[in-house]
């Protein structure tokens, strides 16, 4: 993580409005407490268990709150609670696939099924002043359902952090390419994959789920970060570039992206944020950015993504 606070260099950054959509969201609130501790932003989360939400809201610091509800496409769902909670999903685990791996079928064993009404993120009335600058989605196979029904939140968000299914672990669950298509149509580009979870085939006994990373194994899911396409400064309002800069620096450890977002903001209003950020970064790390990370060019004509990629 970059060793200086971005607000020491840039004093007009907003506070991020973070939305956390997850089957086990409220149980993870402690991982978000840095938002309050470092005055980065606020969090509105969702969890289908009202009791878990109530416990979280009693313990969490101000600015972190969870609402009861399962976010999907607004239709009734069947939530499959698995032996290992990490595999809980609105889709039934694919037992034929899971059985090929050491320990995976046991982890995915369904212990109970809950029939629930789901809600669309687009229909949720968020607390006054809350919006969406950073969207986190962790719903094991139902990511596309959430994103397709996110409404205007994808227009305002600078970052989408989502789980990404990399194997047919659930029956009838949309593949990852659907997630990529939804986000691409809303102006996002892939930034990075990280923290993959793998499993070893049962032909190599003794290695359980998530032990396969040491030698490879079958990738089951990964974390994926998408960000608004930063190649055209005029494609987004100033607020998006400032939110992207704050998130890139404080949450996804991408100082080059933070600097580029600030450069985009400077083009829109004539500021000097990128230069101040660069000076602070060099002073803290002693490492300079390549020039390309600190500059942006105003396009002379509208161009599509492929044309920009090819430099035409």
mmCIF file of N, CA, C and O in Angstrom, residues 34-107:
data_model
loop_
_atom_site.group_PDB
_atom_site.id
_atom_site.type_symbol
_atom_site.label_atom_id
_atom_site.label_comp_id
_atom_site.label_asym_id
_atom_site.label_seq_id
_atom_site.Cartn_x
_atom_site.Cartn_y
_atom_site.Cartn_z
ATOM 1 N N UNK A 34 -11.816 0.202 7.912
ATOM 2 C CA UNK A 34 -10.808 1.185 7.513
ATOM 3 C C UNK A 34 -11.460 2.385 6.833
ATOM 4 O O UNK A 34 -10.901 3.487 6.842
ATOM 5 N N UNK A 35 -12.647 2.201 6.237
ATOM 6 C CA UNK A 35 -13.326 3.330 5.613
ATOM 7 C C UNK A 35 -13.598 4.423 6.628
ATOM 8 O O UNK A 35 -13.425 5.620 6.353
ATOM 9 N N UNK A 36 -14.027 4.000 7.828
ATOM 10 C CA UNK A 36 -14.300 4.952 8.895
ATOM 11 C C UNK A 36 -13.016 5.423 9.559
ATOM 12 O O UNK A 36 -12.833 6.617 9.812
ATOM 13 N N UNK A 37 -12.114 4.489 9.819
ATOM 14 C CA UNK A 37 -10.885 4.827 10.544
ATOM 15 C C UNK A 37 -10.015 5.814 9.780
ATOM 16 O O UNK A 37 -9.368 6.671 10.391
ATOM 17 N N UNK A 38 -9.994 5.689 8.457
ATOM 18 C CA UNK A 38 -9.152 6.576 7.648
ATOM 19 C C UNK A 38 -9.962 7.681 6.961
ATOM 20 O O UNK A 38 -9.421 8.396 6.115
ATOM 21 N N UNK A 39 -11.259 7.791 7.355
ATOM 22 C CA UNK A 39 -12.139 8.830 6.800
ATOM 23 C C UNK A 39 -12.169 8.781 5.275
ATOM 24 O O UNK A 39 -12.172 9.822 4.604
ATOM 25 N N UNK A 40 -12.208 7.560 4.728
ATOM 26 C CA UNK A 40 -12.226 7.396 3.280
ATOM 27 C C UNK A 40 -13.649 7.475 2.738
ATOM 28 O O UNK A 40 -13.894 8.047 1.678
ATOM 29 N N UNK A 41 -14.609 6.883 3.476
ATOM 30 C CA UNK A 41 -15.965 6.879 2.956
ATOM 31 C C UNK A 41 -16.932 6.155 3.855
ATOM 32 O O UNK A 41 -16.632 5.823 5.005
ATOM 33 N N UNK A 42 -18.114 5.900 3.317
ATOM 34 C CA UNK A 42 -19.187 5.208 4.023
ATOM 35 C C UNK A 42 -19.531 3.920 3.289
ATOM 36 O O UNK A 42 -19.204 3.753 2.108
ATOM 37 N N UNK A 43 -20.198 3.031 3.990
ATOM 38 C CA UNK A 43 -20.562 1.729 3.415
ATOM 39 C C UNK A 43 -22.026 1.429 3.676
ATOM 40 O O UNK A 43 -22.503 1.539 4.810
ATOM 41 N N UNK A 44 -22.728 1.054 2.619
ATOM 42 C CA UNK A 44 -24.069 0.482 2.733
ATOM 43 C C UNK A 44 -23.993 -0.940 2.208
ATOM 44 O O UNK A 44 -23.615 -1.151 1.041
ATOM 45 N N UNK A 45 -24.298 -1.913 3.064
ATOM 46 C CA UNK A 45 -24.212 -3.311 2.664
ATOM 47 C C UNK A 45 -25.549 -4.011 2.749
ATOM 48 O O UNK A 45 -26.529 -3.466 3.279
ATOM 49 N N UNK A 46 -25.577 -5.237 2.228
ATOM 50 C CA UNK A 46 -26.791 -6.039 2.222
ATOM 51 C C UNK A 46 -26.466 -7.457 2.662
ATOM 52 O O UNK A 46 -25.417 -8.006 2.320
ATOM 53 N N UNK A 47 -27.385 -8.050 3.407
ATOM 54 C CA UNK A 47 -27.239 -9.430 3.850
ATOM 55 C C UNK A 47 -28.647 -10.007 4.010
ATOM 56 O O UNK A 47 -29.529 -9.335 4.556
ATOM 57 N N UNK A 48 -28.905 -11.235 3.533
ATOM 58 C CA UNK A 48 -30.254 -11.795 3.658
ATOM 59 C C UNK A 48 -30.662 -12.139 5.082
ATOM 60 O O UNK A 48 -31.842 -12.422 5.336
ATOM 61 N N UNK A 49 -29.734 -12.133 6.025
ATOM 62 C CA UNK A 49 -30.030 -12.482 7.418
ATOM 63 C C UNK A 49 -30.263 -11.207 8.233
ATOM 64 O O UNK A 49 -29.311 -10.479 8.533
ATOM 65 N N UNK A 50 -31.504 -10.907 8.621
ATOM 66 C CA UNK A 50 -31.766 -9.688 9.393
ATOM 67 C C UNK A 50 -31.006 -9.664 10.717
ATOM 68 O O UNK A 50 -30.572 -8.598 11.174
ATOM 69 N N UNK A 51 -30.827 -10.829 11.344
ATOM 70 C CA UNK A 51 -30.088 -10.883 12.597
ATOM 71 C C UNK A 51 -28.643 -10.482 12.426
ATOM 72 O O UNK A 51 -28.081 -9.750 13.252
ATOM 73 N N UNK A 52 -28.018 -10.945 11.349
ATOM 74 C CA UNK A 52 -26.627 -10.577 11.084
ATOM 75 C C UNK A 52 -26.510 -9.081 10.838
ATOM 76 O O UNK A 52 -25.556 -8.434 11.285
ATOM 77 N N UNK A 53 -27.488 -8.508 10.133
ATOM 78 C CA UNK A 53 -27.472 -7.062 9.896
ATOM 79 C C UNK A 53 -27.589 -6.301 11.214
ATOM 80 O O UNK A 53 -26.877 -5.315 11.436
ATOM 81 N N UNK A 54 -28.494 -6.746 12.079
ATOM 82 C CA UNK A 54 -28.689 -6.056 13.357
ATOM 83 C C UNK A 54 -27.430 -6.113 14.208
ATOM 84 O O UNK A 54 -27.033 -5.105 14.815
ATOM 85 N N UNK A 55 -26.774 -7.269 14.256
ATOM 86 C CA UNK A 55 -25.542 -7.396 15.048
ATOM 87 C C UNK A 55 -24.450 -6.500 14.479
ATOM 88 O O UNK A 55 -23.713 -5.845 15.235
ATOM 89 N N UNK A 56 -24.333 -6.481 13.161
ATOM 90 C CA UNK A 56 -23.334 -5.630 12.527
ATOM 91 C C UNK A 56 -23.584 -4.163 12.859
ATOM 92 O O UNK A 56 -22.662 -3.431 13.221
ATOM 93 N N UNK A 57 -24.825 -3.737 12.756
ATOM 94 C CA UNK A 57 -25.139 -2.322 12.953
ATOM 95 C C UNK A 57 -24.944 -1.874 14.396
ATOM 96 O O UNK A 57 -24.752 -0.686 14.657
ATOM 97 N N UNK A 58 -24.973 -2.824 15.331
ATOM 98 C CA UNK A 58 -24.694 -2.495 16.725
ATOM 99 C C UNK A 58 -23.193 -2.354 16.975
ATOM 100 O O UNK A 58 -22.773 -1.590 17.841
ATOM 101 N N UNK A 59 -22.384 -3.101 16.220
ATOM 102 C CA UNK A 59 -20.952 -3.160 16.469
ATOM 103 C C UNK A 59 -20.142 -2.227 15.581
ATOM 104 O O UNK A 59 -19.080 -1.747 15.988
ATOM 105 N N UNK A 60 -20.613 -1.973 14.378
ATOM 106 C CA UNK A 60 -19.823 -1.239 13.395
ATOM 107 C C UNK A 60 -19.758 0.246 13.741
ATOM 108 O O UNK A 60 -20.657 0.793 14.377
ATOM 109 N N UNK A 61 -18.692 0.911 13.325
ATOM 110 C CA UNK A 61 -18.568 2.349 13.574
ATOM 111 C C UNK A 61 -19.547 3.138 12.709
ATOM 112 O O UNK A 61 -20.103 2.601 11.741
ATOM 113 N N UNK A 62 -19.758 4.409 13.021
ATOM 114 C CA UNK A 62 -20.636 5.239 12.192
ATOM 115 C C UNK A 62 -20.170 5.248 10.739
ATOM 116 O O UNK A 62 -18.981 5.264 10.443
ATOM 117 N N UNK A 63 -21.145 5.220 9.843
ATOM 118 C CA UNK A 63 -20.822 5.220 8.421
ATOM 119 C C UNK A 63 -20.819 3.848 7.794
ATOM 120 O O UNK A 63 -20.686 3.732 6.573
ATOM 121 N N UNK A 64 -20.954 2.796 8.605
ATOM 122 C CA UNK A 64 -21.049 1.431 8.082
ATOM 123 C C UNK A 64 -22.382 0.849 8.539
ATOM 124 O O UNK A 64 -22.642 0.727 9.746
ATOM 125 N N UNK A 65 -23.241 0.504 7.597
ATOM 126 C CA UNK A 65 -24.569 -0.015 7.928
ATOM 127 C C UNK A 65 -24.975 -1.062 6.909
ATOM 128 O O UNK A 65 -24.676 -0.942 5.708
ATOM 129 N N UNK A 66 -25.652 -2.113 7.392
ATOM 130 C CA UNK A 66 -26.151 -3.180 6.531
ATOM 131 C C UNK A 66 -27.668 -3.234 6.569
ATOM 132 O O UNK A 66 -28.281 -3.064 7.630
ATOM 133 N N UNK A 67 -28.252 -3.462 5.391
ATOM 134 C CA UNK A 67 -29.689 -3.580 5.243
ATOM 135 C C UNK A 67 -30.038 -5.031 4.948
ATOM 136 O O UNK A 67 -29.316 -5.712 4.206
ATOM 137 N N UNK A 68 -31.149 -5.537 5.528
ATOM 138 C CA UNK A 68 -31.536 -6.927 5.244
ATOM 139 C C UNK A 68 -32.085 -7.057 3.830
ATOM 140 O O UNK A 68 -32.891 -6.250 3.379
ATOM 141 N N UNK A 69 -31.626 -8.056 3.125
ATOM 142 C CA UNK A 69 -32.117 -8.303 1.776
ATOM 143 C C UNK A 69 -31.098 -9.055 0.953
ATOM 144 O O UNK A 69 -29.884 -8.905 1.148
ATOM 145 N N UNK A 70 -31.591 -9.879 0.042
ATOM 146 C CA UNK A 70 -30.725 -10.597 -0.880
ATOM 147 C C UNK A 70 -30.825 -9.911 -2.228
ATOM 148 O O UNK A 70 -31.900 -9.852 -2.825
ATOM 149 N N UNK A 71 -29.730 -9.372 -2.703
ATOM 150 C CA UNK A 71 -29.715 -8.609 -3.950
ATOM 151 C C UNK A 71 -29.472 -9.549 -5.129
ATOM 152 O O UNK A 71 -28.494 -10.289 -5.154
ATOM 153 N N UNK A 72 -30.393 -9.525 -6.084
ATOM 154 C CA UNK A 72 -30.247 -10.318 -7.317
ATOM 155 C C UNK A 72 -31.035 -9.601 -8.414
ATOM 156 O O UNK A 72 -30.761 -8.436 -8.692
ATOM 157 N N UNK A 73 -32.035 -10.288 -8.991
ATOM 158 C CA UNK A 73 -32.783 -9.695 -10.104
ATOM 159 C C UNK A 73 -34.217 -9.349 -9.756
ATOM 160 O O UNK A 73 -35.023 -9.036 -10.649
ATOM 161 N N UNK A 74 -34.579 -9.419 -8.473
ATOM 162 C CA UNK A 74 -35.927 -9.074 -8.052
ATOM 163 C C UNK A 74 -36.910 -10.225 -8.047
ATOM 164 O O UNK A 74 -38.058 -10.062 -7.618
ATOM 165 N N UNK A 75 -36.493 -11.380 -8.495
ATOM 166 C CA UNK A 75 -37.364 -12.558 -8.517
ATOM 167 C C UNK A 75 -37.121 -13.430 -7.295
ATOM 168 O O UNK A 75 -36.054 -13.370 -6.680
ATOM 169 N N UNK A 76 -38.105 -14.267 -6.906
ATOM 170 C CA UNK A 76 -37.868 -15.201 -5.798
ATOM 171 C C UNK A 76 -36.697 -16.126 -6.119
ATOM 172 O O UNK A 76 -36.488 -16.523 -7.268
ATOM 173 N N UNK A 77 -35.915 -16.448 -5.108
ATOM 174 C CA UNK A 77 -34.738 -17.298 -5.290
ATOM 175 C C UNK A 77 -34.714 -18.377 -4.223
ATOM 176 O O UNK A 77 -35.414 -18.301 -3.213
ATOM 177 N N UNK A 78 -33.880 -19.363 -4.466
ATOM 178 C CA UNK A 78 -33.612 -20.412 -3.480
ATOM 179 C C UNK A 78 -32.146 -20.301 -3.108
ATOM 180 O O UNK A 78 -31.270 -20.531 -3.939
ATOM 181 N N UNK A 79 -31.889 -19.932 -1.869
ATOM 182 C CA UNK A 79 -30.516 -19.756 -1.405
ATOM 183 C C UNK A 79 -30.000 -21.083 -0.867
ATOM 184 O O UNK A 79 -30.525 -21.619 0.110
ATOM 185 N N UNK A 80 -28.966 -21.610 -1.488
ATOM 186 C CA UNK A 80 -28.398 -22.900 -1.112
ATOM 187 C C UNK A 80 -27.270 -22.671 -0.107
ATOM 188 O O UNK A 80 -26.180 -22.227 -0.476
ATOM 189 N N UNK A 81 -27.545 -22.947 1.147
ATOM 190 C CA UNK A 81 -26.548 -22.808 2.206
ATOM 191 C C UNK A 81 -25.677 -24.060 2.212
ATOM 192 O O UNK A 81 -26.163 -25.177 2.407
ATOM 193 N N UNK A 82 -24.376 -23.865 2.018
ATOM 194 C CA UNK A 82 -23.461 -24.999 1.891
ATOM 195 C C UNK A 82 -22.653 -25.211 3.165
ATOM 196 O O UNK A 82 -22.564 -24.324 4.019
ATOM 197 N N UNK A 83 -22.061 -26.398 3.271
ATOM 198 C CA UNK A 83 -21.253 -26.732 4.457
ATOM 199 C C UNK A 83 -20.154 -25.699 4.662
ATOM 200 O O UNK A 83 -19.918 -25.249 5.777
ATOM 201 N N UNK A 84 -19.448 -25.356 3.603
ATOM 202 C CA UNK A 84 -18.495 -24.257 3.651
ATOM 203 C C UNK A 84 -19.237 -23.005 3.184
ATOM 204 O O UNK A 84 -19.647 -22.927 2.025
ATOM 205 N N UNK A 85 -19.437 -22.021 4.064
ATOM 206 C CA UNK A 85 -20.245 -20.854 3.688
ATOM 207 C C UNK A 85 -19.738 -20.112 2.465
ATOM 208 O O UNK A 85 -20.506 -19.395 1.818
ATOM 209 N N UNK A 86 -18.478 -20.271 2.128
ATOM 210 C CA UNK A 86 -17.935 -19.561 0.966
ATOM 211 C C UNK A 86 -18.610 -19.975 -0.334
ATOM 212 O O UNK A 86 -18.526 -19.257 -1.330
ATOM 213 N N UNK A 87 -19.280 -21.121 -0.348
ATOM 214 C CA UNK A 87 -19.895 -21.618 -1.576
ATOM 215 C C UNK A 87 -21.408 -21.417 -1.603
ATOM 216 O O UNK A 87 -22.078 -21.875 -2.525
ATOM 217 N N UNK A 88 -21.968 -20.752 -0.603
ATOM 218 C CA UNK A 88 -23.397 -20.472 -0.568
ATOM 219 C C UNK A 88 -23.784 -19.631 -1.777
ATOM 220 O O UNK A 88 -23.118 -18.653 -2.116
ATOM 221 N N UNK A 89 -24.889 -20.009 -2.447
ATOM 222 C CA UNK A 89 -25.273 -19.336 -3.684
ATOM 223 C C UNK A 89 -26.765 -19.504 -3.947
ATOM 224 O O UNK A 89 -27.402 -20.429 -3.431
ATOM 225 N N UNK A 90 -27.305 -18.628 -4.777
ATOM 226 C CA UNK A 90 -28.688 -18.797 -5.221
ATOM 227 C C UNK A 90 -28.774 -19.881 -6.286
ATOM 228 O O UNK A 90 -29.879 -20.285 -6.670
ATOM 229 N N UNK A 91 -27.630 -20.362 -6.759
ATOM 230 C CA UNK A 91 -27.595 -21.468 -7.710
ATOM 231 C C UNK A 91 -27.129 -22.738 -6.998
ATOM 232 O O UNK A 91 -26.288 -22.682 -6.102
ATOM 233 N N UNK A 92 -27.685 -23.865 -7.426
ATOM 234 C CA UNK A 92 -27.299 -25.145 -6.828
ATOM 235 C C UNK A 92 -25.894 -25.511 -7.273
ATOM 236 O O UNK A 92 -25.551 -25.410 -8.450
ATOM 237 N N UNK A 93 -25.039 -25.957 -6.344
ATOM 238 C CA UNK A 93 -23.698 -26.397 -6.735
ATOM 239 C C UNK A 93 -23.749 -27.533 -7.752
ATOM 240 O O UNK A 93 -24.628 -28.394 -7.707
ATOM 241 N N UNK A 94 -22.811 -27.497 -8.661
ATOM 242 C CA UNK A 94 -22.697 -28.514 -9.696
ATOM 243 C C UNK A 94 -21.934 -29.706 -9.114
ATOM 244 O O UNK A 94 -20.707 -29.737 -9.114
ATOM 245 N N UNK A 95 -22.676 -30.691 -8.598
ATOM 246 C CA UNK A 95 -22.037 -31.802 -7.888
ATOM 247 C C UNK A 95 -21.167 -32.652 -8.809
ATOM 248 O O UNK A 95 -20.139 -33.178 -8.376
ATOM 249 N N UNK A 96 -21.553 -32.785 -10.071
ATOM 250 C CA UNK A 96 -20.753 -33.581 -11.002
ATOM 251 C C UNK A 96 -19.370 -32.947 -11.184
ATOM 252 O O UNK A 96 -18.354 -33.645 -11.227
ATOM 253 N N UNK A 97 -19.333 -31.628 -11.272
ATOM 254 C CA UNK A 97 -18.060 -30.932 -11.412
ATOM 255 C C UNK A 97 -17.283 -30.984 -10.103
ATOM 256 O O UNK A 97 -16.091 -31.305 -10.080
ATOM 257 N N UNK A 98 -17.950 -30.677 -8.988
ATOM 258 C CA UNK A 98 -17.268 -30.619 -7.696
ATOM 259 C C UNK A 98 -16.663 -31.961 -7.310
ATOM 260 O O UNK A 98 -15.623 -32.018 -6.645
ATOM 261 N N UNK A 99 -17.299 -33.049 -7.728
ATOM 262 C CA UNK A 99 -16.826 -34.382 -7.333
ATOM 263 C C UNK A 99 -15.477 -34.734 -7.949
ATOM 264 O O UNK A 99 -14.816 -35.671 -7.498
ATOM 265 N N UNK A 100 -15.060 -33.995 -8.954
ATOM 266 C CA UNK A 100 -13.780 -34.290 -9.593
ATOM 267 C C UNK A 100 -12.598 -33.772 -8.782
ATOM 268 O O UNK A 100 -11.455 -34.089 -9.108
ATOM 269 N N UNK A 101 -12.870 -33.001 -7.701
ATOM 270 C CA UNK A 101 -11.806 -32.329 -6.961
ATOM 271 C C UNK A 101 -11.751 -32.785 -5.514
ATOM 272 O O UNK A 101 -12.773 -33.106 -4.898
ATOM 273 N N UNK A 102 -10.563 -32.801 -4.987
ATOM 274 C CA UNK A 102 -10.332 -33.235 -3.620
ATOM 275 C C UNK A 102 -11.011 -32.287 -2.634
ATOM 276 O O UNK A 102 -10.667 -31.103 -2.530
ATOM 277 N N UNK A 103 -12.015 -32.793 -1.911
ATOM 278 C CA UNK A 103 -12.664 -32.041 -0.853
ATOM 279 C C UNK A 103 -13.711 -31.040 -1.300
ATOM 280 O O UNK A 103 -14.409 -30.463 -0.457
ATOM 281 N N UNK A 104 -13.851 -30.802 -2.600
ATOM 282 C CA UNK A 104 -14.754 -29.745 -3.054
ATOM 283 C C UNK A 104 -16.226 -30.142 -2.924
ATOM 284 O O UNK A 104 -17.073 -29.318 -2.562
ATOM 285 N N UNK A 105 -16.547 -31.403 -3.212
ATOM 286 C CA UNK A 105 -17.941 -31.839 -3.095
ATOM 287 C C UNK A 105 -18.439 -31.709 -1.663
ATOM 288 O O UNK A 105 -19.576 -31.301 -1.421
ATOM 289 N N UNK A 106 -17.569 -32.019 -0.691
ATOM 290 C CA UNK A 106 -17.967 -31.891 0.715
ATOM 291 C C UNK A 106 -18.170 -30.424 1.080
ATOM 292 O O UNK A 106 -19.122 -30.060 1.782
ATOM 293 N N UNK A 107 -17.275 -29.562 0.601
ATOM 294 C CA UNK A 107 -17.406 -28.130 0.893
ATOM 295 C C UNK A 107 -18.677 -27.548 0.302
ATOM 296 O O UNK A 107 -19.300 -26.655 0.888
#
